[in-house]
Amino acid sequence: MDKWDQRFMHLTEEVGGWASCIRRKVGAIIVRDKRVMTTGYNGAPAGISSCIDRGECLREINHIPSGTHAELCYAAHAEQNAIIQAAKYGVNINGATLYCTHQPCVICAKMIINSGISRVVYKEGYPDEFSMRLFAEAGTQVEKYEE
């Protein structure tokens, strides 16, 4: 990893601190030509109360294991929010790099692949091996960040 990867991963961790999830703080940034295009963190959609606001985690209440049933959560994932932000504001992310604090899940992997992001750099693992298979088949470069 080079100094730019280090800088962008540190920024990704900072963005993750903004998350409104009780269970896990995840941050993502999309970078093109050494410029931050968009940011995202895991949190409830606009107008929806977050788990922090509610004082409880729907997934914990229902004993949903990590890496399963991602749809049973008030929050959108950090990667999803970063891609959505690009679409909302007309930002071209084709060929970009997505930095994320955690390995993307399969739902995020599909969005990343279809958005044209060509490289993913993540720090922490996530129990979703299928996402890694999709990235490999699509030819998306995926790297685990090491300090």
Coordinates of N, CA and C in Angstrom, one line a residue:
M1 N 0.8 -1.2 0.0 CA 0.0 0.0 0.0 C 0.9 1.2 0.0
D2 N 0.4 2.3 -0.7 CA 1.2 3.5 -0.7 C 0.7 4.5 0.3
K3 N 1.3 5.7 0.3 CA 0.9 6.7 1.2 C -0.5 7.2 0.9
W4 N -1.0 7.2 -0.3 CA -2.3 7.6 -0.7 C -3.3 6.6 -0.1
D5 N -3.1 5.3 -0.2 CA -4.0 4.4 0.4 C -4.1 4.6 1.9
Q6 N -2.9 4.9 2.6 CA -2.9 5.2 4.0 C -3.8 6.4 4.3
R7 N -3.6 7.5 3.6 CA -4.4 8.7 3.8 C -5.8 8.4 3.7
F8 N -6.2 7.8 2.6 CA -7.6 7.5 2.3 C -8.2 6.6 3.3
M9 N -7.5 5.6 3.8 CA -8.0 4.7 4.8 C -8.2 5.4 6.1
H10 N -7.3 6.3 6.5 CA -7.5 7.0 7.7 C -8.8 7.9 7.6
L11 N -9.0 8.5 6.4 CA -10.2 9.3 6.2 C -11.4 8.4 6.3
T12 N -11.4 7.2 5.7 CA -12.5 6.3 5.8 C -12.8 5.9 7.2
E13 N -11.8 5.7 8.0 CA -12.1 5.4 9.5 C -12.8 6.6 10.1
E14 N -12.4 7.8 9.8 CA -13.0 9.0 10.4 C -14.5 9.1 10.0
V15 N -14.7 8.9 8.7 CA -16.1 8.9 8.2 C -16.9 7.8 8.9
G16 N -16.4 6.7 9.2 CA -17.1 5.6 9.9 C -17.5 6.0 11.3
G17 N -16.8 6.9 11.9 CA -17.1 7.4 13.2 C -18.4 8.2 13.2
W18 N -18.9 8.6 12.0 CA -20.2 9.3 11.9 C -21.4 8.4 11.9
A19 N -21.1 7.1 11.8 CA -22.2 6.1 11.7 C -23.2 6.2 12.8
S20 N -24.5 5.9 12.5 CA -25.6 5.9 13.5 C -26.0 4.5 13.8
C21 N -25.1 3.5 13.7 CA -25.4 2.1 14.0 C -24.8 1.8 15.4
I22 N -25.5 1.1 16.1 CA -25.0 0.6 17.5 C -24.0 -0.5 17.4
R23 N -24.2 -1.4 16.4 CA -23.5 -2.6 16.3 C -22.1 -2.5 15.7
R24 N -22.0 -1.7 14.7 CA -20.7 -1.6 13.9 C -20.6 -0.2 13.2
K25 N -19.5 0.4 13.3 CA -19.2 1.7 12.7 C -18.4 1.4 11.4
V26 N -19.1 1.7 10.3 CA -18.4 1.5 9.0 C -18.4 2.8 8.2
G27 N -17.3 3.0 7.6 CA -17.1 4.2 6.7 C -16.6 3.7 5.3
A28 N -17.0 4.5 4.3 CA -16.6 4.3 2.9 C -16.3 5.6 2.2
I29 N -15.3 5.7 1.4 CA -15.1 6.8 0.5 C -14.8 6.3 -0.9
I30 N -15.2 7.1 -1.8 CA -15.0 6.7 -3.2 C -14.0 7.8 -3.8
V31 N -12.9 7.3 -4.3 CA -11.8 8.2 -4.8 C -11.5 7.9 -6.2
R32 N -11.3 9.0 -7.0 CA -10.8 8.9 -8.4 C -9.8 10.0 -8.6
D33 N -8.7 9.6 -9.2 CA -7.6 10.5 -9.5 C -7.1 11.2 -8.2
K34 N -7.0 10.5 -7.1 CA -6.5 11.0 -5.8 C -7.4 12.1 -5.3
R35 N -8.7 12.1 -5.7 CA -9.7 13.1 -5.2 C -10.9 12.3 -4.6
V36 N -11.3 12.7 -3.4 CA -12.5 12.1 -2.8 C -13.7 12.6 -3.6
M37 N -14.5 11.6 -4.1 CA -15.7 11.9 -4.9 C -16.9 11.9 -4.0
T38 N -17.0 10.9 -3.1 CA -18.2 10.8 -2.2 C -17.7 10.1 -0.9
T39 N -18.6 10.2 0.1 CA -18.4 9.5 1.4 C -19.7 8.8 1.7
G40 N -19.5 7.8 2.6 CA -20.7 7.2 3.1 C -20.4 6.5 4.5
Y41 N -21.4 6.4 5.3 CA -21.3 5.6 6.5 C -22.6 4.9 6.7
N42 N -22.6 3.9 7.6 CA -23.8 3.1 7.8 C -24.7 3.9 8.7
G43 N -25.9 4.0 8.2 CA -26.9 4.8 9.0 C -28.3 4.7 8.3
A44 N -29.3 5.1 9.0 CA -30.7 5.1 8.5 C -30.9 6.0 7.4
P45 N -31.8 5.7 6.4 CA -32.1 6.7 5.4 C -32.7 8.0 5.9
A46 N -32.6 9.0 5.1 CA -33.2 10.3 5.5 C -34.6 10.2 5.9
G47 N -34.9 10.7 7.1 CA -36.3 10.7 7.6 C -36.6 9.5 8.4
I48 N -35.7 8.5 8.5 CA -35.9 7.3 9.3 C -35.1 7.4 10.6
S49 N -35.7 7.1 11.7 CA -34.9 7.1 13.0 C -33.8 6.0 12.9
S50 N -32.7 6.3 13.4 CA -31.6 5.4 13.4 C -31.7 4.5 14.7
C51 N -30.8 3.5 14.8 CA -30.8 2.7 16.0 C -30.3 3.5 17.2
I52 N -29.4 4.4 17.0 CA -29.0 5.2 18.1 C -30.1 6.1 18.6
D53 N -30.9 6.7 17.7 CA -32.1 7.4 18.0 C -33.1 6.6 18.8
R54 N -33.3 5.4 18.3 CA -34.3 4.4 18.9 C -33.8 3.8 20.2
G55 N -32.4 3.8 20.4 CA -31.9 3.3 21.6 C -31.8 1.7 21.6
E56 N -31.9 1.2 20.4 CA -31.9 -0.3 20.3 C -31.5 -0.7 18.8
C57 N -30.9 -1.9 18.7 CA -30.6 -2.4 17.4 C -31.5 -3.5 17.1
L58 N -32.2 -3.4 16.0 CA -33.2 -4.4 15.5 C -32.5 -5.7 15.3
R59 N -31.3 -5.8 14.8 CA -30.6 -7.0 14.6 C -30.2 -7.7 15.9
E60 N -29.8 -6.9 16.9 CA -29.5 -7.5 18.2 C -30.8 -8.1 18.9
I61 N -31.9 -7.3 18.8 CA -33.1 -7.7 19.4 C -33.6 -9.1 18.8
N62 N -33.4 -9.2 17.5 CA -33.9 -10.4 16.8 C -32.8 -11.5 16.7
H63 N -31.6 -11.3 17.3 CA -30.5 -12.3 17.3 C -30.1 -12.7 15.9
I64 N -29.9 -11.7 15.0 CA -29.6 -11.9 13.6 C -28.0 -11.9 13.6
P65 N -27.4 -13.0 13.1 CA -26.0 -13.1 13.1 C -25.4 -12.1 12.0
S66 N -24.2 -11.7 12.3 CA -23.5 -10.8 11.3 C -23.3 -11.6 10.0
G67 N -23.5 -10.8 8.9 CA -23.3 -11.4 7.6 C -24.5 -12.1 7.0
T68 N -25.6 -12.0 7.8 CA -26.9 -12.6 7.3 C -28.0 -11.6 7.3
H69 N -29.0 -11.7 6.5 CA -30.2 -10.9 6.5 C -29.9 -9.4 6.6
A70 N -29.1 -8.9 5.7 CA -28.7 -7.5 5.7 C -29.9 -6.6 5.6
E71 N -31.0 -7.1 5.0 CA -32.2 -6.3 4.7 C -33.0 -6.0 6.0
L72 N -32.7 -6.8 7.1 CA -33.4 -6.6 8.4 C -32.5 -5.6 9.3
C73 N -32.5 -4.4 8.8 CA -31.7 -3.4 9.5 C -32.3 -2.0 9.1
Y74 N -32.3 -1.1 10.0 CA -32.7 0.3 9.6 C -31.7 1.0 8.8
A75 N -30.4 0.6 8.9 CA -29.3 1.3 8.2 C -29.1 0.8 6.8
A76 N -28.7 1.8 6.0 CA -28.0 1.4 4.7 C -26.5 1.3 4.9
H77 N -25.9 0.5 4.2 CA -24.4 0.3 4.4 C -23.7 1.5 3.9
A78 N -22.5 1.6 4.4 CA -21.6 2.8 4.0 C -21.3 2.8 2.5
E79 N -21.0 1.6 2.0 CA -20.7 1.6 0.5 C -22.0 2.0 -0.3
Q80 N -23.1 1.5 0.1 CA -24.4 1.9 -0.5 C -24.6 3.4 -0.5
N81 N -24.4 4.0 0.7 CA -24.6 5.4 0.9 C -23.6 6.3 0.0
A82 N -22.4 5.8 -0.1 CA -21.4 6.5 -0.9 C -21.8 6.4 -2.4
I83 N -22.3 5.3 -2.9 CA -22.7 5.1 -4.3 C -24.0 5.9 -4.5
I84 N -24.9 5.9 -3.6 CA -26.1 6.7 -3.7 C -25.8 8.2 -3.8
Q85 N -24.9 8.6 -2.9 CA -24.5 10.0 -3.0 C -24.0 10.4 -4.4
A86 N -23.2 9.5 -5.0 CA -22.7 9.8 -6.3 C -23.8 9.9 -7.3
A87 N -24.8 9.0 -7.2 CA -25.9 9.1 -8.1 C -26.8 10.3 -7.9
K88 N -27.0 10.7 -6.6 CA -27.8 11.8 -6.3 C -27.2 13.1 -6.8
Y89 N -25.9 13.2 -6.8 CA -25.3 14.5 -7.2 C -24.6 14.4 -8.5
G90 N -24.8 13.3 -9.3 CA -24.2 13.2 -10.6 C -22.7 13.1 -10.7
V91 N -22.1 12.4 -9.7 CA -20.7 12.2 -9.7 C -20.3 10.9 -10.4
N92 N -19.4 11.0 -11.3 CA -18.9 9.9 -12.1 C -17.9 9.1 -11.2
I93 N -18.3 7.8 -10.9 CA -17.4 7.0 -10.1 C -16.9 5.8 -10.9
N94 N -17.1 5.8 -12.2 CA -16.6 4.7 -13.1 C -15.1 4.7 -13.0
G95 N -14.5 3.5 -12.7 CA -13.0 3.4 -12.6 C -12.4 3.8 -11.3
A96 N -13.3 4.2 -10.3 CA -12.8 4.7 -9.1 C -12.4 3.6 -8.1
T97 N -11.8 4.0 -7.0 CA -11.5 3.1 -5.9 C -12.4 3.4 -4.7
L98 N -12.9 2.3 -4.1 CA -13.7 2.5 -2.9 C -12.9 2.0 -1.8
Y99 N -12.7 2.8 -0.8 CA -12.1 2.5 0.5 C -13.1 2.2 1.5
C100 N -13.0 1.2 2.3 CA -14.0 0.8 3.2 C -13.4 0.2 4.5
T101 N -14.0 0.6 5.6 CA -13.4 0.0 6.9 C -13.6 -1.5 7.0
H102 N -14.6 -2.0 6.3 CA -14.9 -3.5 6.3 C -15.1 -4.0 4.9
Q103 N -14.8 -5.3 4.8 CA -15.1 -6.0 3.5 C -16.5 -5.8 3.1
P104 N -16.9 -5.5 1.9 CA -18.2 -5.3 1.5 C -19.0 -6.7 1.5
C105 N -20.3 -6.6 1.9 CA -21.2 -7.7 1.8 C -21.6 -8.0 0.4
V106 N -22.3 -9.0 0.1 CA -22.7 -9.4 -1.3 C -23.6 -8.3 -1.9
I107 N -24.5 -7.7 -1.1 CA -25.4 -6.7 -1.7 C -24.6 -5.5 -2.1
C108 N -23.6 -5.1 -1.3 CA -22.8 -4.0 -1.7 C -21.9 -4.3 -2.8
A109 N -21.4 -5.6 -2.8 CA -20.5 -6.0 -3.9 C -21.2 -5.9 -5.3
K110 N -22.5 -6.3 -5.3 CA -23.2 -6.1 -6.6 C -23.3 -4.7 -7.0
M111 N -23.6 -3.8 -6.0 CA -23.7 -2.4 -6.4 C -22.3 -1.8 -6.8
I112 N -21.3 -2.2 -6.1 CA -19.9 -1.7 -6.5 C -19.6 -2.2 -7.9
I113 N -19.8 -3.4 -8.2 CA -19.5 -4.0 -9.5 C -20.3 -3.2 -10.6
N114 N -21.6 -3.0 -10.4 CA -22.5 -2.4 -11.4 C -22.2 -0.9 -11.5
S115 N -21.7 -0.3 -10.5 CA -21.4 1.2 -10.5 C -20.1 1.5 -11.3
G116 N -19.3 0.4 -11.6 CA -18.1 0.6 -12.4 C -16.8 0.9 -11.5
I117 N -17.0 0.8 -10.2 CA -15.8 0.9 -9.3 C -14.9 -0.3 -9.6
S118 N -13.6 0.0 -9.9 CA -12.7 -1.0 -10.3 C -11.8 -1.6 -9.2
R119 N -11.7 -0.9 -8.1 CA -10.8 -1.3 -7.0 C -11.5 -1.1 -5.7
V120 N -11.3 -2.1 -4.8 CA -11.9 -2.0 -3.4 C -10.7 -2.2 -2.5
V121 N -10.5 -1.3 -1.5 CA -9.6 -1.5 -0.4 C -10.3 -1.5 0.9
Y122 N -10.2 -2.6 1.7 CA -10.9 -2.7 2.9 C -9.9 -3.1 4.1
K123 N -10.3 -2.8 5.3 CA -9.4 -3.0 6.4 C -9.8 -4.3 7.2
E124 N -11.1 -4.4 7.6 CA -11.5 -5.5 8.5 C -12.3 -6.5 7.6
G125 N -12.2 -7.7 8.0 CA -12.9 -8.8 7.3 C -14.4 -8.7 7.6
Y126 N -15.2 -9.5 6.9 CA -16.7 -9.6 7.1 C -17.1 -11.0 6.7
P127 N -18.0 -11.6 7.4 CA -18.3 -13.0 7.1 C -19.2 -13.2 5.8
D128 N -18.7 -12.9 4.7 CA -19.4 -13.0 3.4 C -18.5 -13.4 2.3
E129 N -18.2 -14.6 2.2 CA -17.3 -15.1 1.2 C -17.8 -15.0 -0.3
F130 N -19.2 -15.0 -0.4 CA -19.8 -14.9 -1.7 C -19.5 -13.6 -2.4
S131 N -19.4 -12.5 -1.6 CA -19.0 -11.2 -2.2 C -17.7 -11.3 -2.8
M132 N -16.7 -11.9 -2.2 CA -15.4 -12.0 -2.7 C -15.4 -12.9 -4.0
R133 N -16.2 -13.9 -4.1 CA -16.3 -14.6 -5.3 C -16.9 -13.8 -6.5
L134 N -17.9 -12.9 -6.2 CA -18.4 -12.0 -7.2 C -17.4 -11.0 -7.7
F135 N -16.7 -10.5 -6.7 CA -15.6 -9.5 -7.1 C -14.6 -10.2 -8.1
A136 N -14.2 -11.4 -7.7 CA -13.2 -12.1 -8.5 C -13.7 -12.4 -9.9
E137 N -15.0 -12.8 -10.0 CA -15.6 -13.1 -11.3 C -15.7 -11.9 -12.2
A138 N -16.0 -10.8 -11.5 CA -16.2 -9.5 -12.2 C -14.9 -8.8 -12.6
G139 N -13.8 -9.3 -12.0 CA -12.5 -8.7 -12.3 C -12.3 -7.4 -11.5
T140 N -13.0 -7.2 -10.4 CA -12.8 -6.1 -9.5 C -11.6 -6.4 -8.6
Q141 N -10.7 -5.5 -8.6 CA -9.5 -5.6 -7.8 C -9.8 -5.4 -6.3
V142 N -9.5 -6.3 -5.4 CA -9.9 -6.2 -4.0 C -8.6 -6.4 -3.2
E143 N -8.3 -5.5 -2.3 CA -7.1 -5.6 -1.5 C -7.5 -5.4 0.0
K144 N -6.9 -6.2 0.8 CA -7.0 -6.0 2.3 C -5.9 -5.0 2.7
Y145 N -6.3 -4.0 3.4 CA -5.4 -2.9 3.8 C -4.6 -3.4 5.0
E146 N -3.3 -3.2 4.9 CA -2.4 -3.5 6.0 C -1.6 -2.3 6.3
E147 N -1.5 -1.9 7.6 CA -0.7 -0.7 7.9 C 0.8 -1.0 7.7

